Amino acid sequence: MVWFRTATNIGRLAIRRSLAQASHHAKRPHLLPASTVRGFHSTFPKCAAPVPRPVPLSKLTDSFLDASSSVYLEELQRTWEVDPNSVDESWDNFFRNFVGQAATSPGISGQTIQESMRLLLLVRAYQVNGHMKAKHDPLGLEKREIPHDLNPEFYGFTQADFDREFFIGVWSMSGFLSENRPVQTLRSIINRLEQAYCGSVGYEYMHIADKEQCNWLRNKIETVKPREYNAERREVILDRLIWSTQFENFLATKWTAAKRFGLEGGESLIPGMKEMFDRASDLGVETIVIGMPHRGRLNVLANVVRKPLRQIFNEFSGGTKPVEEQGLYTGTGDVKYHLGTSYDRPTRSGKMIHLSLVANPSHLEAVDPVVVGKTRAKQYHSNDVDRKKNMGILIHGDGSFAGQGVVYETLHLSALPNYTTGGTIHLVVNNQVAFTTDPRAGRSSDYCTDVAKSLNVPIFHVNGDDMEAVVHVFELAAEWRQKFHCDAVIDIVCYRRFGHNEIDEPSFTQPKMYQVIRNHPSSLEIYQNKLLKLGVITKEGIEAIHNKVNSILNEEFINSKDYVTNRRDWLSAYWTGFKSPEQISRVRNTGVNPEIIKRVGQAITTLPETFKPHRAVKKIFDLRAQMIETGVGIDWALAEALAFATLVIEGNHVRLSGQDVERGTFSHRHSVLHDQVTGDRYCPLDHLILNQNEEMFTVSNSSLSEFAVLGFELGYSMENPNSLVLWEAQFGDFANGAHVMFDQFLSSGESKWLRQTGLVCLLPHGYDGQGPEHSSARVERYLQMSDDNPYTIPEMEPTLRKQIQECNWQVVNVTTPANYFHVLRRQIHREFRKPLIVIAPKNLLRHKDCKSNLSEFDDVQGHPGFDMQGTRFKRLIKDQNNHSEREEGIRRLVLCSGKVYYELDDQRKKVDGKDVAICRVEQLCPFPYDLIQRELKRYPNAEIVWCQEEPMNMGAYSYIAPRLCTAMKALGRGTMEDIKYVGRNTSAATATGFYSVHLKEQAGLVEKALQSDPINYPY
Ligand SMILES: Cc1ncc(C[n+]2csc(CCOP(=O)(O)OP(=O)(O)O)c2C)c(N)n1
Ligand SMILES: [Mg+2]
């Protein structure tokens, strides 16, 4: 046992050393020459390490075997003694050497402990580092230094040892060490290791900590028989490779100058994916969500997803708008290699698998978290608790996988309980170049996949020219994912036969590489030759497949000419009945029956008797219970909880995620409570209905990421419209880390891809002296992206109003808890979905005046919230001083938005400014022209002021001004020059870092808005 333990420790050391050496083998120059590195250990006397004296194995007692294997051995020995042929040849050999004849045998009898240990280290080195010697690169251009520890001489073995037999033990480790062949020649051991680890596939898996997972992989990798597919299977693989190759050839000949970002050089991706999907389907996968970049996308659409070829060809020729829908909403559309789609596809074994390819922008890798979020939503909605039925696949480029930070952010969602999807399979089409950039300049790691090593997931590097090796690892990845429910990465090392796109010249920048590529046979030629040599197929057989494929491509090309899209493929089953922007949708009320609201209110403020919350939290909940009881003083957090709770009891799914959202950054939400004695968690909103599914209401702290988490929630929200999905930024400022999501997906996704989402983004904002980074959500950015025309007043009559539907999103800055409640409920209580940007409050969360009464939440006629149209979200809140329809004595109308209202109101009280009216624009976008005009008419003599606390080049000013002007002009109330500005001056930083300056500025602008003299700024 002592021997064994020592060996294991040495093994561990060896791994560490091997890893260290792996980095040594990186082909990067050291930053400092070795001689300049200061040697801290130079004061130690130099002396040679003691050389251990070899001990012959035959002198060992059998204590080196653990109990179970020695019993096993004895058993085996007895069997052998009765009949030497009854045991494996290797055991026969072993016993012959060990029993009696040991002294005379030239075999293992001479093996020393040191040799045994070194042999184990050699085996271990192959497992850890064998991939460094694998033949991944089809072009053979990659210059890799083979690690020393893969050289037997490194362990003291010489040629003379190659035919010696060695005992390598029966280990509690899977793979060939446990194959019941404990005695092998060194040559055969090395052959096996080379075959397993240094062929067309390089395996990186020894970084995985879990022993069972490691053993499972080892077992698959170190198989006795190299994988071999039968003739029938090979013909299918060939057929698929011909489709993949011919498709690109066909596009190239028909549209010589069109950009398609072809897959040439990486064609084996297609058969690999198809085989993977077949295998995944056999293992229970029913739906696959795919995200991928431009490269090979059309090929994947045609051959994997099975989008009709005629449609693809039609789109290539310029496409047409759907006939039935001429004049209807088609958005701006997008280039053909960004569009998404979904189809049901039969698998080889006759099952059906649903595939959806998610539409994406040019921004590489941005779609990653969206795909993962959508997959997770599918799992929720199909009750896929084991996460075995719905799987995400992400295809990456080598440059973008290594370079884009969202890859890492997405990988790190993979094992989080509220974000996991039970494993995404990543396929990296590693064509060893990114546009014109070589890997040497594009990444600091050896492999483009090294970012994935931060997780416990296997990485398979495969030579894209070895078709069957590709199929093998694709299948292996599917098996791994279904067994262990975690990610897997496949690095398909291939090349790009042409330039970045078809009209690009690659030799400008990679002349050497392209000399090789020009003479390099395609993967199809290589595979055809292999099958011909093996006699699996004849030349005529191959030709027949080519002819079949060609004639289908041609036929579809002819059909594409008069192909018309006659259905919109944007509505998946859950979205049936939802209205597109050109269809009128009823405006619904959002008030709730008062009894229900009371009951729900009690449910969310009552804690189990045995639960011991923190004292301060208990007080908050007692206060909340009291608010419900008395119906007055409802604060922000309770209003939000009531919105969530009422939506849940109406059967909707509610999910809120973001950093620290459970408690709330500002310690106001407390949606999850922690028992101070046991540490148990309690979420009141999980207990609204009997046997409520715990996930129906989900509130979850996220990883510290904006880009990936927002992307995830966006993908999640797009799956099913009956779910309110919210993402909260810690402070609104931080949302700019996710701006690709806002720019590329949220603000323009519907227009480009005809996909709706009702995602809500909560962006805390407000000037309260916290400095430049905690004051502004940069509302101006969202408003600038809003597409409502500033110079045209749309139809505003309530029954015809489509203003919101026609606009790309909504931006609100709400000032009362009740209005927040209604704006959240409005997201669901309508027949379309639109993203909602909430410029959310900070100090209003506890503001004495920022309270609502329960009567503003219900649907009772006569209650304060109930107006002519019922109880609903107020796009504008009129002055609270009970003004009549016409107030000629008001000298100033101050329009504002957000928390500055409360400061203005205080100031008005202070200066007794009864002749000033203050209105709150709660919905900034789309602009409430009707209500603004109503207020303009109410105050015919008032000076019109826009007041904001943000600097002039920020906030809503530049959005409001032209729209307000349009509204005024239509009423003959003046022009741009009649809009006066009160707010901070222009500024580069969003806010001052000096609290005293903040106070002065804030007081100054509030005073100015109420000053008795006319305001003549900026005109
Ligand atoms: C976020 C982002 N930055 C830059 C680009 C411009 N761009 C388009 S393709 C490309 C190279 C991508 O290289 P790689 O990931 O290796 O994919 P390949 O084209 O080689 O398949 C670049 C830089 C982009 N599309 N997205
Ligand atoms: Mg590339």
PDB file of N, CA and C in Angstrom, residues 954-996:
ATOM      1  N   MET A 954     -27.393  64.889 -21.620  1.00  0.00           N
ATOM      2  CA  MET A 954     -27.859  63.566 -21.173  1.00  0.00           C
ATOM      3  C   MET A 954     -29.334  63.690 -20.785  1.00  0.00           C
ATOM      4  N   GLY A 955     -29.841  62.649 -20.131  1.00  0.00           N
ATOM      5  CA  GLY A 955     -31.244  62.702 -19.730  1.00  0.00           C
ATOM      6  C   GLY A 955     -32.154  62.685 -20.946  1.00  0.00           C
ATOM      7  N   ALA A 956     -33.407  63.088 -20.732  1.00  0.00           N
ATOM      8  CA  ALA A 956     -34.399  62.956 -21.801  1.00  0.00           C
ATOM      9  C   ALA A 956     -34.506  64.198 -22.672  1.00  0.00           C
ATOM     10  N   TYR A 957     -33.765  65.249 -22.319  1.00  0.00           N
ATOM     11  CA  TYR A 957     -33.977  66.547 -22.965  1.00  0.00           C
ATOM     12  C   TYR A 957     -33.965  66.479 -24.494  1.00  0.00           C
ATOM     13  N   SER A 958     -32.898  65.879 -25.041  1.00  0.00           N
ATOM     14  CA  SER A 958     -32.797  65.916 -26.506  1.00  0.00           C
ATOM     15  C   SER A 958     -33.869  65.045 -27.171  1.00  0.00           C
ATOM     16  N   TYR A 959     -34.416  64.119 -26.440  1.00  0.00           N
ATOM     17  CA  TYR A 959     -35.523  63.306 -26.985  1.00  0.00           C
ATOM     18  C   TYR A 959     -36.845  64.074 -26.858  1.00  0.00           C
ATOM     19  N   ILE A 960     -37.019  64.695 -25.709  1.00  0.00           N
ATOM     20  CA  ILE A 960     -38.281  65.381 -25.430  1.00  0.00           C
ATOM     21  C   ILE A 960     -38.446  66.614 -26.327  1.00  0.00           C
ATOM     22  N   ALA A 961     -37.383  67.387 -26.461  1.00  0.00           N
ATOM     23  CA  ALA A 961     -37.515  68.704 -27.089  1.00  0.00           C
ATOM     24  C   ALA A 961     -38.207  68.677 -28.462  1.00  0.00           C
ATOM     25  N   PRO A 962     -37.736  67.890 -29.425  1.00  0.00           N
ATOM     26  CA  PRO A 962     -38.412  67.952 -30.732  1.00  0.00           C
ATOM     27  C   PRO A 962     -39.848  67.432 -30.687  1.00  0.00           C
ATOM     28  N   ARG A 963     -40.101  66.484 -29.822  1.00  0.00           N
ATOM     29  CA  ARG A 963     -41.465  65.911 -29.750  1.00  0.00           C
ATOM     30  C   ARG A 963     -42.424  66.889 -29.076  1.00  0.00           C
ATOM     31  N   LEU A 964     -41.906  67.502 -28.013  1.00  0.00           N
ATOM     32  CA  LEU A 964     -42.730  68.496 -27.325  1.00  0.00           C
ATOM     33  C   LEU A 964     -43.014  69.644 -28.288  1.00  0.00           C
ATOM     34  N   CYS A 965     -42.015  69.975 -29.055  1.00  0.00           N
ATOM     35  CA  CYS A 965     -42.162  71.053 -30.032  1.00  0.00           C
ATOM     36  C   CYS A 965     -43.238  70.689 -31.057  1.00  0.00           C
ATOM     37  N   THR A 966     -43.202  69.450 -31.528  1.00  0.00           N
ATOM     38  CA  THR A 966     -44.217  68.994 -32.500  1.00  0.00           C
ATOM     39  C   THR A 966     -45.615  69.109 -31.892  1.00  0.00           C
ATOM     40  N   ALA A 967     -45.727  68.699 -30.621  1.00  0.00           N
ATOM     41  CA  ALA A 967     -47.028  68.763 -29.942  1.00  0.00           C
ATOM     42  C   ALA A 967     -47.470  70.219 -29.796  1.00  0.00           C
ATOM     43  N   MET A 968     -46.533  71.093 -29.472  1.00  0.00           N
ATOM     44  CA  MET A 968     -46.863  72.512 -29.278  1.00  0.00           C
ATOM     45  C   MET A 968     -47.261  73.171 -30.593  1.00  0.00           C
ATOM     46  N   LYS A 969     -46.467  72.876 -31.617  1.00  0.00           N
ATOM     47  CA  LYS A 969     -46.739  73.491 -32.931  1.00  0.00           C
ATOM     48  C   LYS A 969     -48.148  73.156 -33.390  1.00  0.00           C
ATOM     49  N   ALA A 970     -48.530  71.915 -33.206  1.00  0.00           N
ATOM     50  CA  ALA A 970     -49.847  71.477 -33.664  1.00  0.00           C
ATOM     51  C   ALA A 970     -50.957  72.252 -32.963  1.00  0.00           C
ATOM     52  N   LEU A 971     -50.660  72.781 -31.767  1.00  0.00           N
ATOM     53  CA  LEU A 971     -51.668  73.543 -31.019  1.00  0.00           C
ATOM     54  C   LEU A 971     -51.440  75.046 -31.131  1.00  0.00           C
ATOM     55  N   GLY A 972     -50.455  75.427 -31.908  1.00  0.00           N
ATOM     56  CA  GLY A 972     -50.124  76.845 -32.026  1.00  0.00           C
ATOM     57  C   GLY A 972     -49.578  77.430 -30.736  1.00  0.00           C
ATOM     58  N   ARG A 973     -48.838  76.564 -29.975  1.00  0.00           N
ATOM     59  CA  ARG A 973     -48.308  77.039 -28.691  1.00  0.00           C
ATOM     60  C   ARG A 973     -46.831  77.412 -28.767  1.00  0.00           C
ATOM     61  N   GLY A 974     -46.325  77.565 -29.952  1.00  0.00           N
ATOM     62  CA  GLY A 974     -44.932  77.985 -30.034  1.00  0.00           C
ATOM     63  C   GLY A 974     -44.052  76.963 -30.711  1.00  0.00           C
ATOM     64  N   THR A 975     -42.762  77.242 -30.671  1.00  0.00           N
ATOM     65  CA  THR A 975     -41.804  76.374 -31.360  1.00  0.00           C
ATOM     66  C   THR A 975     -40.691  75.997 -30.384  1.00  0.00           C
ATOM     67  N   MET A 976     -39.618  75.502 -30.942  1.00  0.00           N
ATOM     68  CA  MET A 976     -38.488  75.031 -30.137  1.00  0.00           C
ATOM     69  C   MET A 976     -38.032  76.081 -29.121  1.00  0.00           C
ATOM     70  N   GLU A 977     -38.008  77.323 -29.567  1.00  0.00           N
ATOM     71  CA  GLU A 977     -37.493  78.378 -28.685  1.00  0.00           C
ATOM     72  C   GLU A 977     -38.391  78.631 -27.484  1.00  0.00           C
ATOM     73  N   ASP A 978     -39.582  78.096 -27.557  1.00  0.00           N
ATOM     74  CA  ASP A 978     -40.494  78.283 -26.422  1.00  0.00           C
ATOM     75  C   ASP A 978     -40.370  77.151 -25.399  1.00  0.00           C
ATOM     76  N   ILE A 979     -39.436  76.262 -25.646  1.00  0.00           N
ATOM     77  CA  ILE A 979     -39.199  75.199 -24.641  1.00  0.00           C
ATOM     78  C   ILE A 979     -37.997  75.621 -23.806  1.00  0.00           C
ATOM     79  N   LYS A 980     -38.226  75.882 -22.558  1.00  0.00           N
ATOM     80  CA  LYS A 980     -37.145  76.336 -21.683  1.00  0.00           C
ATOM     81  C   LYS A 980     -36.531  75.128 -20.974  1.00  0.00           C
ATOM     82  N   TYR A 981     -35.247  75.234 -20.755  1.00  0.00           N
ATOM     83  CA  TYR A 981     -34.520  74.112 -20.139  1.00  0.00           C
ATOM     84  C   TYR A 981     -34.045  74.456 -18.737  1.00  0.00           C
ATOM     85  N   VAL A 982     -34.364  73.552 -17.825  1.00  0.00           N
ATOM     86  CA  VAL A 982     -33.785  73.656 -16.490  1.00  0.00           C
ATOM     87  C   VAL A 982     -33.142  72.306 -16.183  1.00  0.00           C
ATOM     88  N   GLY A 983     -31.878  72.372 -15.879  1.00  0.00           N
ATOM     89  CA  GLY A 983     -31.194  71.115 -15.577  1.00  0.00           C
ATOM     90  C   GLY A 983     -29.717  71.386 -15.460  1.00  0.00           C
ATOM     91  N   ARG A 984     -28.926  70.362 -15.328  1.00  0.00           N
ATOM     92  CA  ARG A 984     -27.486  70.579 -15.235  1.00  0.00           C
ATOM     93  C   ARG A 984     -26.938  71.010 -16.584  1.00  0.00           C
ATOM     94  N   ASN A 985     -25.797  71.652 -16.517  1.00  0.00           N
ATOM     95  CA  ASN A 985     -25.147  72.074 -17.746  1.00  0.00           C
ATOM     96  C   ASN A 985     -24.562  70.867 -18.476  1.00  0.00           C
ATOM     97  N   THR A 986     -24.096  71.078 -19.681  1.00  0.00           N
ATOM     98  CA  THR A 986     -23.473  69.960 -20.404  1.00  0.00           C
ATOM     99  C   THR A 986     -22.274  69.451 -19.611  1.00  0.00           C
ATOM    100  N   SER A 987     -21.987  68.186 -19.779  1.00  0.00           N
ATOM    101  CA  SER A 987     -20.899  67.589 -18.987  1.00  0.00           C
ATOM    102  C   SER A 987     -20.384  66.327 -19.663  1.00  0.00           C
ATOM    103  N   ALA A 988     -19.104  66.065 -19.449  1.00  0.00           N
ATOM    104  CA  ALA A 988     -18.547  64.814 -19.984  1.00  0.00           C
ATOM    105  C   ALA A 988     -18.898  63.672 -19.040  1.00  0.00           C
ATOM    106  N   ALA A 989     -18.643  63.885 -17.755  1.00  0.00           N
ATOM    107  CA  ALA A 989     -19.004  62.854 -16.775  1.00  0.00           C
ATOM    108  C   ALA A 989     -20.488  63.013 -16.455  1.00  0.00           C
ATOM    109  N   THR A 990     -21.092  61.909 -16.062  1.00  0.00           N
ATOM    110  CA  THR A 990     -22.538  61.958 -15.807  1.00  0.00           C
ATOM    111  C   THR A 990     -22.868  62.797 -14.577  1.00  0.00           C
ATOM    112  N   ALA A 991     -21.932  62.828 -13.604  1.00  0.00           N
ATOM    113  CA  ALA A 991     -22.238  63.565 -12.374  1.00  0.00           C
ATOM    114  C   ALA A 991     -20.950  63.965 -11.687  1.00  0.00           C
ATOM    115  N   THR A 992     -21.063  64.900 -10.774  1.00  0.00           N
ATOM    116  CA  THR A 992     -19.892  65.329 -10.014  1.00  0.00           C
ATOM    117  C   THR A 992     -19.551  64.287  -8.951  1.00  0.00           C
ATOM    118  N   GLY A 993     -18.270  64.242  -8.613  1.00  0.00           N
ATOM    119  CA  GLY A 993     -17.851  63.331  -7.555  1.00  0.00           C
ATOM    120  C   GLY A 993     -17.879  63.999  -6.186  1.00  0.00           C
ATOM    121  N   PHE A 994     -18.123  65.321  -6.167  1.00  0.00           N
ATOM    122  CA  PHE A 994     -18.120  66.051  -4.888  1.00  0.00           C
ATOM    123  C   PHE A 994     -19.548  66.221  -4.384  1.00  0.00           C
ATOM    124  N   TYR A 995     -19.779  65.704  -3.212  1.00  0.00           N
ATOM    125  CA  TYR A 995     -21.140  65.731  -2.701  1.00  0.00           C
ATOM    126  C   TYR A 995     -21.656  67.158  -2.539  1.00  0.00           C
ATOM    127  N   SER A 996     -20.771  68.037  -2.074  1.00  0.00           N
ATOM    128  CA  SER A 996     -21.217  69.411  -1.841  1.00  0.00           C
ATOM    129  C   SER A 996     -21.606  70.073  -3.169  1.00  0.00           C
TER     130      SER A 996
END
